[in-house]
């Protein structure tokens, strides 16, 4: 049995994510989880609210709700997650977040960041370098636009939370249907395979889902 670590920036376990990735991992992989906000109350998490210059993150909490917070507050807590999982004997660690993290972590095992996987693959698949990106909150639109402009020539960002009402994503899919883009990137680990399928059905566009893409890359390293 191979032990693989998974770190959410929110609270573990991320049962909403594992429903899609466990079938891809198969019977020979044991998934051990840790979370950057584990052990914190809602009041403590609210103290991590982002300011105007902060890199904004959003994630799911254990009770099923979501929280928005600044990246800088949780970087040391994410390092603690890495240390904890290494002590449990994992061979790889997958981050359950598409955020763009600074190179501050140290690890004895490979760290897989979905952001880096997307950064490499999306330009290769977007033939005319035109994409639509779905991101959870309006607070992330500008930082998403700035990020993706480094990799493609044209990007349109649509805010629609994976933690909100299904109608929000349906509206975003209808917007994408009117766009002349090569593909849609669901740029948050919170979007599910079911959400992807419905988005594709409504928009008629090819859709990339970060959680399953990153898991398939992880399995390539293990096989």
CSV table of C-alpha atoms in Angstrom, one decimal:
chain,number,residue,atom,x,y,z
A,1,UNK,CA,0.0,0.0,0.0
A,2,UNK,CA,1.4,3.4,-1.1
A,3,UNK,CA,0.7,6.3,1.3
A,4,UNK,CA,-0.1,9.6,-0.4
A,5,UNK,CA,-0.7,12.9,1.4
A,6,UNK,CA,-3.3,15.5,0.5
A,7,UNK,CA,-3.3,19.0,1.9
A,8,UNK,CA,-6.3,21.3,1.8
A,9,UNK,CA,-5.9,24.9,2.6
A,10,UNK,CA,-9.2,24.6,4.4
A,11,UNK,CA,-10.2,21.9,6.8
A,12,UNK,CA,-9.8,18.2,6.3
A,13,UNK,CA,-11.1,15.7,5.5
A,14,UNK,CA,-12.2,17.0,2.0
A,15,UNK,CA,-14.9,14.4,1.4
A,16,UNK,CA,-16.3,16.6,-1.4
A,17,UNK,CA,-12.9,16.2,-3.3
A,18,UNK,CA,-12.1,12.6,-2.5
A,19,UNK,CA,-15.4,11.4,-4.0
A,20,UNK,CA,-13.8,12.2,-7.4
A,21,UNK,CA,-10.1,11.4,-6.8
A,22,UNK,CA,-10.3,8.1,-4.7
A,23,UNK,CA,-11.6,6.1,-7.8
A,24,UNK,CA,-8.6,7.4,-9.7
A,25,UNK,CA,-6.1,6.5,-7.0
A,26,UNK,CA,-7.3,2.9,-6.9
A,27,UNK,CA,-7.0,0.2,-4.2
A,28,UNK,CA,-3.2,0.4,-3.8
A,29,UNK,CA,-3.1,4.0,-2.5
A,30,UNK,CA,-3.9,5.1,1.0
A,31,UNK,CA,-4.8,8.8,1.1
A,32,UNK,CA,-3.9,10.7,4.3
A,33,UNK,CA,-5.2,14.2,4.7
A,34,UNK,CA,-4.3,17.4,6.6
A,35,UNK,CA,-5.7,20.9,6.5
A,36,UNK,CA,-4.3,24.4,6.9
A,37,UNK,CA,-7.3,25.5,8.9
A,38,UNK,CA,-7.7,22.3,11.0
A,39,UNK,CA,-8.4,22.9,14.6
A,40,UNK,CA,-9.5,26.6,14.1
A,41,UNK,CA,-12.9,28.0,15.0
A,42,UNK,CA,-14.9,30.1,12.6
A,43,UNK,CA,-14.0,33.2,14.6
A,44,UNK,CA,-10.3,32.4,14.4
A,45,UNK,CA,-10.5,31.9,10.6
A,46,UNK,CA,-12.4,35.2,10.2
A,47,UNK,CA,-9.3,36.9,11.6
A,48,UNK,CA,-7.5,35.8,8.4
A,49,UNK,CA,-9.6,38.1,6.2
A,50,UNK,CA,-7.6,39.4,3.2
A,51,UNK,CA,-6.7,43.0,2.8
A,52,UNK,CA,-6.5,44.9,-0.5
A,53,UNK,CA,-3.0,43.7,-1.3
A,54,UNK,CA,-3.4,40.1,-0.2
A,55,UNK,CA,-3.5,37.0,-2.4
A,56,UNK,CA,-7.0,35.7,-1.8
A,57,UNK,CA,-7.8,32.0,-1.2
A,58,UNK,CA,-11.1,30.3,-0.6
A,59,UNK,CA,-11.8,26.8,0.7
A,60,UNK,CA,-14.3,24.5,2.3
A,61,UNK,CA,-14.6,24.0,6.1
A,62,UNK,CA,-15.5,20.8,7.8
A,63,UNK,CA,-19.1,21.8,8.3
A,64,UNK,CA,-19.5,22.2,4.6
A,65,UNK,CA,-19.4,26.0,4.5
A,66,UNK,CA,-16.6,28.0,2.9
A,67,UNK,CA,-14.2,30.7,4.0
A,68,UNK,CA,-12.2,33.4,2.3
A,69,UNK,CA,-8.8,34.3,3.7
A,70,UNK,CA,-5.4,35.7,2.9
A,71,UNK,CA,-2.6,33.3,1.8
A,72,UNK,CA,0.0,34.8,4.1
A,73,UNK,CA,-1.8,33.7,7.2
A,74,UNK,CA,-1.7,30.0,6.4
A,75,UNK,CA,1.7,29.4,4.9
A,76,UNK,CA,3.3,28.3,8.2
A,77,UNK,CA,0.2,26.1,8.9
A,78,UNK,CA,0.6,24.4,5.5
A,79,UNK,CA,4.3,23.7,6.3
A,80,UNK,CA,3.1,22.0,9.5
A,81,UNK,CA,0.8,19.9,7.3
A,82,UNK,CA,3.7,18.8,5.2
A,83,UNK,CA,5.7,17.9,8.3
A,84,UNK,CA,2.8,15.9,9.7
A,85,UNK,CA,2.2,13.9,6.6
A,86,UNK,CA,5.9,13.2,6.1
A,87,UNK,CA,6.0,11.8,9.7
A,88,UNK,CA,3.1,9.4,8.6
A,89,UNK,CA,5.2,8.0,5.8
A,90,UNK,CA,3.7,9.5,2.6
A,91,UNK,CA,5.6,9.2,-0.6
A,92,UNK,CA,4.0,12.2,-2.4
A,93,UNK,CA,1.9,15.1,-1.3
A,94,UNK,CA,-0.9,16.6,-3.4
A,95,UNK,CA,-2.1,20.1,-2.6
A,96,UNK,CA,-5.9,20.3,-2.8
A,97,UNK,CA,-5.8,23.9,-4.1
A,98,UNK,CA,-5.1,25.6,-7.4
A,99,UNK,CA,-3.7,28.7,-5.6
A,100,UNK,CA,-0.3,30.0,-6.7
A,101,UNK,CA,2.0,29.5,-3.7
A,102,UNK,CA,5.4,31.1,-3.1
A,103,UNK,CA,8.4,28.8,-3.0
A,104,UNK,CA,8.6,28.7,0.8
A,105,UNK,CA,7.9,25.1,1.6
A,106,UNK,CA,10.5,22.4,2.4
A,107,UNK,CA,9.7,18.8,1.9
A,108,UNK,CA,11.5,15.4,1.7
A,109,UNK,CA,8.9,14.1,-0.8
A,110,UNK,CA,7.6,15.6,-4.0
A,111,UNK,CA,4.9,18.2,-3.7
A,112,UNK,CA,2.3,18.4,-6.5
A,113,UNK,CA,0.6,21.8,-7.0
A,114,UNK,CA,-2.4,21.7,-9.3
A,115,UNK,CA,-1.6,25.3,-10.3
A,116,UNK,CA,1.7,24.3,-11.9
A,117,UNK,CA,0.0,21.4,-13.7
A,118,UNK,CA,-2.6,23.8,-15.1
A,119,UNK,CA,0.0,26.4,-16.0
A,120,UNK,CA,1.8,23.8,-18.1
A,121,UNK,CA,-1.1,22.0,-19.7
A,122,UNK,CA,-3.6,24.8,-20.5
A,123,UNK,CA,-1.4,26.7,-23.0
A,124,UNK,CA,-0.7,23.4,-24.8
A,125,UNK,CA,-4.4,22.7,-25.2
A,126,UNK,CA,-5.6,26.2,-26.0
A,127,UNK,CA,-4.8,26.2,-29.7
A,128,UNK,CA,-5.6,29.9,-30.2
A,129,UNK,CA,-4.5,30.9,-26.7
A,130,UNK,CA,-8.0,31.9,-25.7
A,131,UNK,CA,-9.5,30.6,-22.5
A,132,UNK,CA,-12.3,31.2,-20.0
A,133,UNK,CA,-11.5,30.7,-16.4
A,134,UNK,CA,-14.0,30.0,-13.6
A,135,UNK,CA,-13.0,31.1,-10.2
A,136,UNK,CA,-15.0,31.0,-7.0
A,137,UNK,CA,-15.3,34.7,-5.9
A,138,UNK,CA,-15.2,38.2,-7.4
A,139,UNK,CA,-12.3,38.9,-5.0
A,140,UNK,CA,-10.2,36.5,-7.1
A,141,UNK,CA,-11.0,37.8,-10.6
A,142,UNK,CA,-8.2,40.3,-10.9
A,143,UNK,CA,-5.5,38.0,-9.5
A,144,UNK,CA,-6.7,35.2,-11.8
A,145,UNK,CA,-6.6,37.5,-14.9
A,146,UNK,CA,-3.1,38.7,-14.0
A,147,UNK,CA,-1.9,35.1,-13.5
A,148,UNK,CA,-3.4,33.6,-16.7
A,149,UNK,CA,-2.2,36.5,-18.9
A,150,UNK,CA,1.3,35.2,-18.4
A,151,UNK,CA,0.3,31.9,-20.1
A,152,UNK,CA,-2.3,32.8,-22.8
A,153,UNK,CA,-3.1,35.8,-25.0
A,154,UNK,CA,-6.7,36.2,-24.1
A,155,UNK,CA,-8.5,35.3,-20.8
A,156,UNK,CA,-12.0,36.0,-19.5
A,157,UNK,CA,-12.6,35.2,-15.8
A,158,UNK,CA,-16.1,34.3,-14.6
A,159,UNK,CA,-16.8,34.2,-10.8
A,160,UNK,CA,-19.0,31.3,-9.7
A,161,UNK,CA,-18.5,29.5,-6.4
A,162,UNK,CA,-18.4,25.7,-6.2
A,163,UNK,CA,-19.7,26.2,-2.6
A,164,UNK,CA,-22.7,28.2,-3.6
A,165,UNK,CA,-26.0,27.5,-5.4
A,166,UNK,CA,-26.0,25.4,-8.7
A,167,UNK,CA,-27.7,28.3,-10.4
A,168,UNK,CA,-24.5,30.3,-10.0
A,169,UNK,CA,-22.5,27.8,-12.1
A,170,UNK,CA,-25.3,27.4,-14.6
A,171,UNK,CA,-25.2,31.2,-15.2
A,172,UNK,CA,-21.4,31.1,-15.6
A,173,UNK,CA,-21.8,28.2,-18.1
A,174,UNK,CA,-24.3,30.3,-20.2
A,175,UNK,CA,-21.8,33.1,-20.2
A,176,UNK,CA,-19.0,30.8,-21.4
A,177,UNK,CA,-21.3,29.5,-24.2
A,178,UNK,CA,-21.3,33.0,-25.7
A,179,UNK,CA,-17.5,33.3,-25.7
A,180,UNK,CA,-15.1,32.5,-28.5
A,181,UNK,CA,-12.6,30.5,-26.4
A,182,UNK,CA,-10.7,27.2,-26.9
A,183,UNK,CA,-11.5,25.8,-23.5
A,184,UNK,CA,-12.8,26.5,-20.0
A,185,UNK,CA,-10.6,26.1,-16.9
A,186,UNK,CA,-12.4,25.3,-13.6
A,187,UNK,CA,-9.7,27.0,-11.5
A,188,UNK,CA,-10.5,25.7,-8.0
A,189,UNK,CA,-10.2,22.3,-6.4
A,190,UNK,CA,-13.8,22.7,-5.2
A,191,UNK,CA,-15.3,22.1,-8.6
A,192,UNK,CA,-16.5,18.6,-8.9
A,193,UNK,CA,-16.7,16.1,-11.8
A,194,UNK,CA,-20.5,16.6,-11.7
A,195,UNK,CA,-20.1,20.3,-12.0
A,196,UNK,CA,-17.7,19.9,-14.9
A,197,UNK,CA,-20.1,17.7,-16.8
A,198,UNK,CA,-23.0,20.1,-16.4
A,199,UNK,CA,-20.8,23.1,-17.3
A,200,UNK,CA,-19.7,21.3,-20.5
A,201,UNK,CA,-23.3,20.4,-21.3
A,202,UNK,CA,-24.6,24.0,-21.0
A,203,UNK,CA,-21.5,25.8,-22.5
A,204,UNK,CA,-20.7,23.4,-25.2
A,205,UNK,CA,-17.0,24.1,-24.5
A,206,UNK,CA,-14.2,21.7,-23.6
A,207,UNK,CA,-13.7,21.9,-19.8
A,208,UNK,CA,-10.6,21.2,-17.7
A,209,UNK,CA,-11.2,20.1,-14.1
A,210,UNK,CA,-8.3,20.7,-11.7
A,211,UNK,CA,-8.9,18.0,-9.1
A,212,UNK,CA,-9.0,15.1,-11.5
A,213,UNK,CA,-6.2,16.4,-13.7
A,214,UNK,CA,-3.8,16.8,-10.8
A,215,UNK,CA,-4.7,13.3,-9.5
A,216,UNK,CA,-3.9,11.7,-12.9
A,217,UNK,CA,-0.5,13.5,-12.9
A,218,UNK,CA,0.1,12.1,-9.4
A,219,UNK,CA,-0.7,8.6,-10.5
A,220,UNK,CA,1.7,8.9,-13.4
A,221,UNK,CA,4.5,9.5,-10.9
A,222,UNK,CA,3.4,6.4,-8.8
A,223,UNK,CA,3.0,4.0,-11.7
